[in-house]
Coordinates of C-alpha atoms in Angstrom, one line a residue:
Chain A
X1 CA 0.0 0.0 0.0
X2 CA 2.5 2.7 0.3
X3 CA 6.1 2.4 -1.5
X4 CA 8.9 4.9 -1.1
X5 CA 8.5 7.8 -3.2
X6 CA 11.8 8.3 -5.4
X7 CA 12.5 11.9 -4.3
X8 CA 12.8 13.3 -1.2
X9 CA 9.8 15.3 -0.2
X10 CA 8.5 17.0 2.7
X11 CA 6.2 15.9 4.8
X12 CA 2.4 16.2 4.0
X13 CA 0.0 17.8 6.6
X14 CA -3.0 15.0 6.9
X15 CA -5.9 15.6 9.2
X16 CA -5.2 14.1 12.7
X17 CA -7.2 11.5 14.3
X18 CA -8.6 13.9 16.4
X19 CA -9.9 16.1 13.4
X20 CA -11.4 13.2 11.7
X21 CA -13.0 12.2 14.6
X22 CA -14.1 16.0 14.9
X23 CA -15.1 15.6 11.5
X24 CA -17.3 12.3 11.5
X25 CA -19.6 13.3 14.4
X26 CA -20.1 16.7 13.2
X27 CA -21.4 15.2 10.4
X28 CA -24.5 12.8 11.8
X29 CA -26.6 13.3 15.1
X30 CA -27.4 9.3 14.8
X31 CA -25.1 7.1 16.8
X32 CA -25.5 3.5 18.2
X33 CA -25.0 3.6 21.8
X34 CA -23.5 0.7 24.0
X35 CA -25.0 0.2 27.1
X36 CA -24.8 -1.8 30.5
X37 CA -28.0 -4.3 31.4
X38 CA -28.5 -4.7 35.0
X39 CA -26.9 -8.0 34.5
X40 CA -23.7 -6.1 33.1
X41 CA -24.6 -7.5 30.0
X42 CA -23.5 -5.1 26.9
X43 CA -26.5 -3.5 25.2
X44 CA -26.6 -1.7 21.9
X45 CA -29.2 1.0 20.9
X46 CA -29.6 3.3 18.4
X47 CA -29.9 7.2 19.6
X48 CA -30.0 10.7 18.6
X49 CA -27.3 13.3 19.8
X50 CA -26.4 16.5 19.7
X51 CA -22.8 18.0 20.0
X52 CA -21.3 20.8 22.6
X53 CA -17.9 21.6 21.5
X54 CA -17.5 17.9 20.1
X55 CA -19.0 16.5 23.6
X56 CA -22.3 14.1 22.5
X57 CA -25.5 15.3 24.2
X58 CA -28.2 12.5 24.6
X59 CA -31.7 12.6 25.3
X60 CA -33.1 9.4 26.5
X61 CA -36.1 7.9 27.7
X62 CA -36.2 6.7 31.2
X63 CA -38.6 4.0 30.6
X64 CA -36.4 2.9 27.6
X65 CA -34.7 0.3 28.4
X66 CA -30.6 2.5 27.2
X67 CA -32.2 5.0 29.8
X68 CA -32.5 2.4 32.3
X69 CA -29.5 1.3 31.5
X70 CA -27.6 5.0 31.9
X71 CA -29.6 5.4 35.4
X72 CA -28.1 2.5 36.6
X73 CA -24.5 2.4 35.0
X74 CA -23.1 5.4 33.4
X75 CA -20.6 3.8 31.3
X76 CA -21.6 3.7 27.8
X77 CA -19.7 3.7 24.8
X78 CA -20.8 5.9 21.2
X79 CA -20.2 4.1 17.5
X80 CA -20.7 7.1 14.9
X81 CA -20.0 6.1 11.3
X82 CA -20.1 8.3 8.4
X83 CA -23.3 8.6 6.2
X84 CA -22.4 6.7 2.9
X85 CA -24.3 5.5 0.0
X86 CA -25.8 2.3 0.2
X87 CA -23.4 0.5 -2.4
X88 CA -20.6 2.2 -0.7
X89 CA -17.8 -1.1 1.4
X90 CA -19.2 -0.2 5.3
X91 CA -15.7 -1.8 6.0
X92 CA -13.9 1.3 3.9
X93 CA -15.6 4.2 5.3
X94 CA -15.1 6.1 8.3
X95 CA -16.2 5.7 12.0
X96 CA -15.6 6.1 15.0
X97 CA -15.7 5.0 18.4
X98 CA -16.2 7.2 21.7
X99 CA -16.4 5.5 25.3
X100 CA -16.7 6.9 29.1
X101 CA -19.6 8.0 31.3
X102 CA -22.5 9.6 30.8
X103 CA -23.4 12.6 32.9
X104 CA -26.3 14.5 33.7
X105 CA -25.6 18.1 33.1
X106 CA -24.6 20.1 35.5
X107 CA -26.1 23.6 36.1
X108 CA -23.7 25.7 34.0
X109 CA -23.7 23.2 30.8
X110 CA -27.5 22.6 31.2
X111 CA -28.8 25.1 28.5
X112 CA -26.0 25.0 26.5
X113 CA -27.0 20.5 26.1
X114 CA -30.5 21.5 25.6
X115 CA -29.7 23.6 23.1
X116 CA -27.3 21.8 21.1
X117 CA -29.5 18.5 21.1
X118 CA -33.1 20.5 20.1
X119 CA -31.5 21.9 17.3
X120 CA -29.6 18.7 16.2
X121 CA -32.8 16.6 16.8
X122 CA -36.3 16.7 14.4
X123 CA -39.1 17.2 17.3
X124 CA -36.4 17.1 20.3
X125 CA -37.7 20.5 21.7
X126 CA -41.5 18.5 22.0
X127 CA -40.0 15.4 23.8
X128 CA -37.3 16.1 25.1
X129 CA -39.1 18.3 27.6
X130 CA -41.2 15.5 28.8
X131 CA -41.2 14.3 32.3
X132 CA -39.5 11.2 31.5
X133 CA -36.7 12.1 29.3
X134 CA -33.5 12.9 30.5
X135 CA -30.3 14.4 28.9
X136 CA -26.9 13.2 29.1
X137 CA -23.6 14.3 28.7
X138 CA -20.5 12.8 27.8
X139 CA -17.4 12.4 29.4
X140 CA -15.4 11.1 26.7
X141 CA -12.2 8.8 28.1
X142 CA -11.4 7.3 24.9
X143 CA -11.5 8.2 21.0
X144 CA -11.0 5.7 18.6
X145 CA -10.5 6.6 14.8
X146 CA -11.2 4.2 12.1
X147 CA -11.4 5.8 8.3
X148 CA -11.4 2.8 6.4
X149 CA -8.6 -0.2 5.3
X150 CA -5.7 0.4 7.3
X151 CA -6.2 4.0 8.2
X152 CA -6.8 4.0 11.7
X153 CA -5.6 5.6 15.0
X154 CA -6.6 6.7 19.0
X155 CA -6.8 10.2 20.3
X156 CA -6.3 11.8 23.9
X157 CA -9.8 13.3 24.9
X158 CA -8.5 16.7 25.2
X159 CA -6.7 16.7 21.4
X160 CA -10.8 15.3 20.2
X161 CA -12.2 18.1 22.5
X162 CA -9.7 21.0 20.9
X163 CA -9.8 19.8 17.4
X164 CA -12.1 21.5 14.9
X165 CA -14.4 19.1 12.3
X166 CA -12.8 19.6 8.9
X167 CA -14.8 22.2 7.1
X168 CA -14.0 20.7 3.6
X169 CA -13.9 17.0 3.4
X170 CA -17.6 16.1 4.4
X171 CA -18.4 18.2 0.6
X172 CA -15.4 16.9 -1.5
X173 CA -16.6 14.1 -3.0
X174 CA -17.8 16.0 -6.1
X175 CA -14.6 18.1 -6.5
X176 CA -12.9 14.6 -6.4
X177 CA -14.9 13.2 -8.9
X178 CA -14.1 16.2 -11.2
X179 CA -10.3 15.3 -10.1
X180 CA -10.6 12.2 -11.8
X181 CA -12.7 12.8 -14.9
X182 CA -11.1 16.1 -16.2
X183 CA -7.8 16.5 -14.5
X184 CA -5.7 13.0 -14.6
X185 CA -3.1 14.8 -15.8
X186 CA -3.0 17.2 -13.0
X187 CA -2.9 14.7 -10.7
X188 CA -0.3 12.6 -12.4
X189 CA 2.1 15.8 -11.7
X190 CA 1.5 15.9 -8.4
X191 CA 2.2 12.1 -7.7
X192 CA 5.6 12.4 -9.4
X193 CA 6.9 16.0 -8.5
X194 CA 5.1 16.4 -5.5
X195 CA 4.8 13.0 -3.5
X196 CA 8.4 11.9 -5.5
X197 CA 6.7 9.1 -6.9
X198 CA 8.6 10.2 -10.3
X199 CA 7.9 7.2 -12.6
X200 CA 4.1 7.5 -11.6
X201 CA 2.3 6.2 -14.7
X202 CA -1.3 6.8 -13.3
X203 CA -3.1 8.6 -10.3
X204 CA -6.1 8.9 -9.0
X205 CA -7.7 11.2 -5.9
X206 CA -8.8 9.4 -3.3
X207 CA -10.6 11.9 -1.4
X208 CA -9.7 15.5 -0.1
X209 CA -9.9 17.7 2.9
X210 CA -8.4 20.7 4.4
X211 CA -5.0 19.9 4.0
X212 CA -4.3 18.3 0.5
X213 CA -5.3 15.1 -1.3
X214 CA -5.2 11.1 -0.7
X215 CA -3.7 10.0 -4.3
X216 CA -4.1 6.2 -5.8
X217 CA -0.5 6.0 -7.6
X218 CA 0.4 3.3 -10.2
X219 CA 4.2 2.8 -10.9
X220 CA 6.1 -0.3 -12.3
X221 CA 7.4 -0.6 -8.8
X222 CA 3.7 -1.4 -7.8
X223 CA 0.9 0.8 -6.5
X224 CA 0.5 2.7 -3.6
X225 CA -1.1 5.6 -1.3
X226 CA 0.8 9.3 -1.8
X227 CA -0.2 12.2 -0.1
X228 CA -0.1 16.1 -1.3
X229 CA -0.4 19.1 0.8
X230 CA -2.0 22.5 0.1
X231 CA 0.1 25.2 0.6
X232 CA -2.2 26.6 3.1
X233 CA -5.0 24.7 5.2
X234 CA -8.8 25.8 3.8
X235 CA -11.5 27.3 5.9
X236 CA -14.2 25.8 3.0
X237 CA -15.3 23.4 0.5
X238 CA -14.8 26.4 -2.2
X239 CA -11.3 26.6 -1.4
X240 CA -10.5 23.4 -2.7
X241 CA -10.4 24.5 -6.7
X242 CA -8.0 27.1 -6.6
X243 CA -5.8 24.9 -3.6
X244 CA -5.4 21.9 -6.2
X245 CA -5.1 24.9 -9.1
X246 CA -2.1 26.1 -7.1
X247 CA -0.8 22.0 -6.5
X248 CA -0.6 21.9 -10.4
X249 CA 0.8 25.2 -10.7
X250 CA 3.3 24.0 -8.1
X251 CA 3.8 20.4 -9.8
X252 CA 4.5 22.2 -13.3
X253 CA 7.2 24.2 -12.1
X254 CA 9.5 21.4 -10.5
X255 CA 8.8 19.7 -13.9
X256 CA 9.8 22.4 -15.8
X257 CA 12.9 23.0 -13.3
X258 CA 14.0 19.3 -13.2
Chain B
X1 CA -53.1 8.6 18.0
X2 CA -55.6 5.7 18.0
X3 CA -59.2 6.3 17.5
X4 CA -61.5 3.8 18.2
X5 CA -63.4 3.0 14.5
X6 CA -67.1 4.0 14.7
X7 CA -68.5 0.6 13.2
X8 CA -67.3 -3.0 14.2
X9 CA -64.4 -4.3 11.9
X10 CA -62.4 -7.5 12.1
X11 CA -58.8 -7.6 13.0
X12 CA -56.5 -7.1 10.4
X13 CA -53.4 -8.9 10.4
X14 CA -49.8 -6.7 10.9
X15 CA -46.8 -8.2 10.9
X16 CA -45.6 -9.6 13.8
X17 CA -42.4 -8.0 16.3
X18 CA -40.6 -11.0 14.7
X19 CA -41.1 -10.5 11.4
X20 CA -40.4 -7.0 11.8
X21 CA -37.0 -7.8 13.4
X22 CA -36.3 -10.5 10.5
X23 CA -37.0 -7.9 7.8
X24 CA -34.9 -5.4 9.6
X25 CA -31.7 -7.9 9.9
X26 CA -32.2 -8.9 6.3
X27 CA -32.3 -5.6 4.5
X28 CA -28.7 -4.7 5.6
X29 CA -25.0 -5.9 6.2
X30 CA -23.9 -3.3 8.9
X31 CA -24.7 -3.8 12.9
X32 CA -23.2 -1.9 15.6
X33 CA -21.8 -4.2 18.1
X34 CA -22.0 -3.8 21.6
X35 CA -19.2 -5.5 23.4
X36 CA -17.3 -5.5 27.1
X37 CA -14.0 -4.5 27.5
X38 CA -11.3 -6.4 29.5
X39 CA -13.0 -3.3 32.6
X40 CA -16.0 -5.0 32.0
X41 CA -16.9 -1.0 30.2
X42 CA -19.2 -1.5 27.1
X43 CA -17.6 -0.7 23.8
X44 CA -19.8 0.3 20.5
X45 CA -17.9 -0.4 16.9
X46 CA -19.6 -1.1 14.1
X47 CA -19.6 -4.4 12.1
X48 CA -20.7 -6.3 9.0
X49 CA -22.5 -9.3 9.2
X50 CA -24.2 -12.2 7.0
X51 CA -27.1 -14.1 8.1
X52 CA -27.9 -17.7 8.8
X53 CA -31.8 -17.9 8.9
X54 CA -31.8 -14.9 11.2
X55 CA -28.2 -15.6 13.0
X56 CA -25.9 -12.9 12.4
X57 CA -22.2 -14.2 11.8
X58 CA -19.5 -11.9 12.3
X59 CA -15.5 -12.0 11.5
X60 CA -13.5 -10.0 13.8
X61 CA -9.9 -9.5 13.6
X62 CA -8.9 -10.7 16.9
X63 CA -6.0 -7.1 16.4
X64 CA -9.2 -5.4 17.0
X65 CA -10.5 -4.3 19.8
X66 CA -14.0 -5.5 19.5
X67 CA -12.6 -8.6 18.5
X68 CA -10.4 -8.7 21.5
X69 CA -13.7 -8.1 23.5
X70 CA -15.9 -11.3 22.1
X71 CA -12.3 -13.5 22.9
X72 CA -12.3 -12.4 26.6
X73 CA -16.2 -12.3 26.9
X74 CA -18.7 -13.3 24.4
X75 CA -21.6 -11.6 25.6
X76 CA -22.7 -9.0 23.2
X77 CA -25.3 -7.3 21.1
X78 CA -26.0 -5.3 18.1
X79 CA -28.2 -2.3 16.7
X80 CA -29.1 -2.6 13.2
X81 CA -31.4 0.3 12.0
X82 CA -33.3 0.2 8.3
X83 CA -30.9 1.8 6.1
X84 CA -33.2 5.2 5.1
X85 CA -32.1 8.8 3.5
X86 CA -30.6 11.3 5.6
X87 CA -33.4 14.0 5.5
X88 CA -35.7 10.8 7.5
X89 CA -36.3 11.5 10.7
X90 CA -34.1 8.6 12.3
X91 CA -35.9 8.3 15.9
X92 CA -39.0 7.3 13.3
X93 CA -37.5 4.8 11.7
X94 CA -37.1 0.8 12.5
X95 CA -34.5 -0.4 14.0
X96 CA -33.5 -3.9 16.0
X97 CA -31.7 -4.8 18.9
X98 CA -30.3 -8.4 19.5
X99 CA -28.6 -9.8 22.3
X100 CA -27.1 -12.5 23.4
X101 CA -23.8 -14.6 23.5
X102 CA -21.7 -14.9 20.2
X103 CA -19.5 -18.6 19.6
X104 CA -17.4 -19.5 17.1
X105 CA -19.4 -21.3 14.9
X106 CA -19.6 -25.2 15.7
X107 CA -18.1 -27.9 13.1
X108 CA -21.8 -28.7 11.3
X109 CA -22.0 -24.9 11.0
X110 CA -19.3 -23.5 10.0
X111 CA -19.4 -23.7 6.2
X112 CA -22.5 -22.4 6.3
X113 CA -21.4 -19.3 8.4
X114 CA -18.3 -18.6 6.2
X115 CA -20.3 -18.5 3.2
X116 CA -23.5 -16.1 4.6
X117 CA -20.5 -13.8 5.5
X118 CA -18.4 -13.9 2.6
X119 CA -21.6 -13.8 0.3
X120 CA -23.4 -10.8 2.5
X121 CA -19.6 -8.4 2.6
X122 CA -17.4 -7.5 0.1
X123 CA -14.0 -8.6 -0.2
X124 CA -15.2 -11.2 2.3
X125 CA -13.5 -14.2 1.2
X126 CA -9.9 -12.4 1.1
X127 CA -9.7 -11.2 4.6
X128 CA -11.9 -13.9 6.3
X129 CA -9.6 -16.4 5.5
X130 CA -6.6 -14.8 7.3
X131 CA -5.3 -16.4 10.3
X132 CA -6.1 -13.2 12.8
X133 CA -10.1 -13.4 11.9
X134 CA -12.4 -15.4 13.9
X135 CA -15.9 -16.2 12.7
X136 CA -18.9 -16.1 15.0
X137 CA -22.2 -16.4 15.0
X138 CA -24.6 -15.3 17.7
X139 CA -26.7 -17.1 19.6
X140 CA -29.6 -14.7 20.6
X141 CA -31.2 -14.0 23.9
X142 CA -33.2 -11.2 23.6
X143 CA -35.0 -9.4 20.7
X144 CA -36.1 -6.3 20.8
X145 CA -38.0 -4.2 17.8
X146 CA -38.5 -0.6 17.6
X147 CA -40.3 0.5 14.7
X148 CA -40.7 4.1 14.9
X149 CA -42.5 6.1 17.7
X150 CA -45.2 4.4 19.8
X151 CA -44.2 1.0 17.5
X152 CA -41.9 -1.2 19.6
X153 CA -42.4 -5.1 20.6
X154 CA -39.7 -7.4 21.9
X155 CA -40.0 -10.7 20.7
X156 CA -39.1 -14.2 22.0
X157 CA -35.7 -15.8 20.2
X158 CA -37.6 -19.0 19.0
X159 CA -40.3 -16.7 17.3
X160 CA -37.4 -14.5 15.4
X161 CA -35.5 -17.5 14.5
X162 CA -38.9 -19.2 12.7
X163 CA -40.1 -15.8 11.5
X164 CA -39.4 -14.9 7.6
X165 CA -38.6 -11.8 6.5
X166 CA -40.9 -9.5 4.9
X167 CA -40.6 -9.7 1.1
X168 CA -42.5 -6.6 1.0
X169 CA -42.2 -3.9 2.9
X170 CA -38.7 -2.9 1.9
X171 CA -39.7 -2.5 -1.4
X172 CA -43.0 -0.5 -1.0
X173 CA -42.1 3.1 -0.7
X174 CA -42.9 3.5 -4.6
X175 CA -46.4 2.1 -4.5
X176 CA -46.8 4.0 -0.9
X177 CA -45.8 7.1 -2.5
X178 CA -48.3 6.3 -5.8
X179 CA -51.3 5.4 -3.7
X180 CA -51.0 9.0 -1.7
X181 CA -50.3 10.6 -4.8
X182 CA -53.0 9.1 -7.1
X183 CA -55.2 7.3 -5.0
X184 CA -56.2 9.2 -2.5
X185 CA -60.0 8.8 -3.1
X186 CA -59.3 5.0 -2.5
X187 CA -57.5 5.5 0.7
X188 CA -60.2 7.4 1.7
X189 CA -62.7 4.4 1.2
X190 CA -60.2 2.1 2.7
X191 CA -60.4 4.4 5.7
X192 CA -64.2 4.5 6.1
X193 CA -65.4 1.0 5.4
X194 CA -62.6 -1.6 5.8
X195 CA -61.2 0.6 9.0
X196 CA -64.4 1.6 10.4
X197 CA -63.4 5.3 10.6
X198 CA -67.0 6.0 8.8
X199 CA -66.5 10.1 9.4
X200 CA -62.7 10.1 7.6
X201 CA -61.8 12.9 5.9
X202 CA -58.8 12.4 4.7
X203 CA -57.0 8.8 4.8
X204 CA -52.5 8.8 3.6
X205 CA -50.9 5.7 3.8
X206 CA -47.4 5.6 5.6
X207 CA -46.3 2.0 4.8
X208 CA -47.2 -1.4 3.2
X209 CA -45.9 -4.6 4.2
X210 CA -47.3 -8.6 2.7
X211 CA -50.4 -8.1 4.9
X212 CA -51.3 -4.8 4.6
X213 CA -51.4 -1.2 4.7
X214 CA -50.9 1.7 7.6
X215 CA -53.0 4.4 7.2
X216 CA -53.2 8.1 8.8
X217 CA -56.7 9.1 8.8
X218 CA -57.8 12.4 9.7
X219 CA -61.3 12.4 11.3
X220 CA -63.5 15.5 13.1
X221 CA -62.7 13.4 16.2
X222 CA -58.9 13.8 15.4
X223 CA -56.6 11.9 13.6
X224 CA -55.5 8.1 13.6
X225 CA -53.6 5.5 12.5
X226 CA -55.5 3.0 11.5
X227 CA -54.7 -0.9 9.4
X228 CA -56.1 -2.4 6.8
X229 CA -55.4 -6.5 5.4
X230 CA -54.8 -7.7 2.7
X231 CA -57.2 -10.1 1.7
X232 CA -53.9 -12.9 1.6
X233 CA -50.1 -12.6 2.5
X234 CA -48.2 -11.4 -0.7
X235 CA -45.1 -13.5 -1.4
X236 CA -44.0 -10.4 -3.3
X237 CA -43.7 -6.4 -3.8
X238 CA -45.2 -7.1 -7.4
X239 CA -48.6 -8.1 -5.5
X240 CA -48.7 -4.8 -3.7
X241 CA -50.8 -3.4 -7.2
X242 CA -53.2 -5.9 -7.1
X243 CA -53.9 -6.5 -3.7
X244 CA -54.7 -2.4 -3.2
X245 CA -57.2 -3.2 -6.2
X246 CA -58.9 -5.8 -4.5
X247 CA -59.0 -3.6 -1.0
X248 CA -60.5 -0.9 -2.6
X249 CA -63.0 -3.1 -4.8
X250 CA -63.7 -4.2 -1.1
X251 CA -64.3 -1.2 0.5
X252 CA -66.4 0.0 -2.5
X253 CA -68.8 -3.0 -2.1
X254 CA -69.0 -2.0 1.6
X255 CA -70.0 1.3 0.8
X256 CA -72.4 1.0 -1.9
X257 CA -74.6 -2.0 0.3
X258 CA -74.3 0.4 3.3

């Protein structure tokens, strides 16, 4: 999957874990919860949340029986994937997985969690003020990152709690598509001049996000994953034509110089 | 939400908490698994599965963590929701939760595991047959159906494991969508004489399954959900034309002799 490139070249900025976790539950408010039975037994739900900061707000039924669970055990765990197409691999998307103890708010964070779950939740500002709901914060001990085949990684709590959701990658898919249909050639510079992978003979974009491109990259010596880096991180989606504009521009010119 | 119907009507036949949870199960290959850690804490990831009759069979890398988790403790469970579009309200949509204890399949079952996994997830056959992926299959406790709000039922393991999926209902939102949009003036008759809501005003439909139709009826008493049977099970979505014929032939008759 990933072969030296030829050429020395710097290193690539890439999202970290903590962004794309960031990133994947700013992008849903539907997670499946894990849950503790009575028993101890592990029990898995579906649920609605909302986000404060990137700390999951949950409204729950106590006569559900994940609301029962939370009123007895406040250990729970939060599986968030990424909203794909139905023909899209499950196995080759992104997820991820938060775990640690759900909290009632305290007084300060109260109408700040109301908030942020009504407005992330169709009809939450109807039932959620019913007698037997209850919200629930999260005190998140663990992040784990999964973004498809062999792309995975943990984050610190406090790295997933400073980290901003990627403002560009949840909308890239078409400007990737594009990539690939009208702009092979672009992309083939940028595998050999700018990932070094100088007898590149194909490449293809995997996906995009603030910080440059995934590449596909065919060479005799095989294939594998390359990386290219915008010259300077974007704040949105409509950043990304004149970014991979200025990658070609930049690609051309070692060309031309070598 | 339920008005009682103004003149006497038989029951009509719904499909059972079972079959709900079989359809469920079968119209997807993505669960999230609830699993215990080595703390005993509960851990959500999400999974792909295949089905034996209605026994989900998973293959963990045993690198993983949830994988790790089944090794040291097999008690686990998973959430599989209906796979809808992301503008559906998602607390209104069906989802399932299994529980139970998951073993690697016995010797008179394990072909058969292997191959609803590898048939149900792609690329399957490579990775399942590496040595750090264990197969298992689940052997369910507890069954527990939510259709939407105010539908829910659990259901006992036998009557899951004997239940068939609907061959139906996940293939009706076209027909559902024609009926409102063209037939409304058969709803409507549906409504009055087959559900006994004689004073209807207004009758949608908001699903079909092989027995029948849901219908929101709109009365001066209020409004009401309200079923109405097929006059036989359909083995097929195809039937779903001809069997709203016949109802509304039905209600017709009802009408004109009344």
């Amino acid at each position: 999957m990933a072969l030296s490139p030829l050429v020395e070249v710097g290193p690539a900025r890439r999202p970290s874990a903590a962004e794309q976790a960031r990133t994947i539950m700013a992008g849903t408010n539907v997670a499946s919860l894990a849950s503790l039975t009575g028993d101890g037994d592990p029990w898995a739900s579906m649920v609605t949340f909302g986000l404060v900061g990137g700390v999951p707000v949950l409204c729950l039924s106590d006569l559900a029986l994940h609301g029962r669970n939370l009123k007895g055990d406040q250990r729970g765990s939060l599986a968030v994937a990424v909203p794909v197409p139905q023909e899209t691999d499950p196995s080759d998307s992104g997820r991820v997985t938060l775990a640690g103890r759900f909290e009632q708010p305290r007084e300060d964070e109260a109408a700040a969690a109301r908030a942020a779950y009504n407005g992330a939740v169709e009809g939450a500002e109807v039932f959620s003020a019913f007698a037997d709901f209850t919200f629930w914060v999260m005190r998140i001990e663990t992040v784990r990152w999964v973004g498809g085949f062999g792309r995975m990684a943990s984050a610190d709590p406090e790295s997933y709690l400073a980290a901003e959701a990627d403002p560009v990658s949840p909308h890239a898919a078409f400007a990737v598509t594009h990539l690939n249909e009208d702009h092979a050639d672009a992309l083939l510079l940028m595998a050999r001049h700018l990932a070094g992978h100088t007898d590149a003979t194909t490449a293809t974009c995997l996906r995009g996000d603030r910080y440059g491109l995934d590449l596909d990259v065919s060479t005799p010596r095989g294939a594998t994953n390359a990386r290219v880096a915008f010259d300077q991180p974007l704040d949105a989606p409509d950043g990304l034509r004149a970014a991979t504009v200025e990658l070609t521009k930049r690609s051309r010119a070692i060309a031309e110089s070598s």
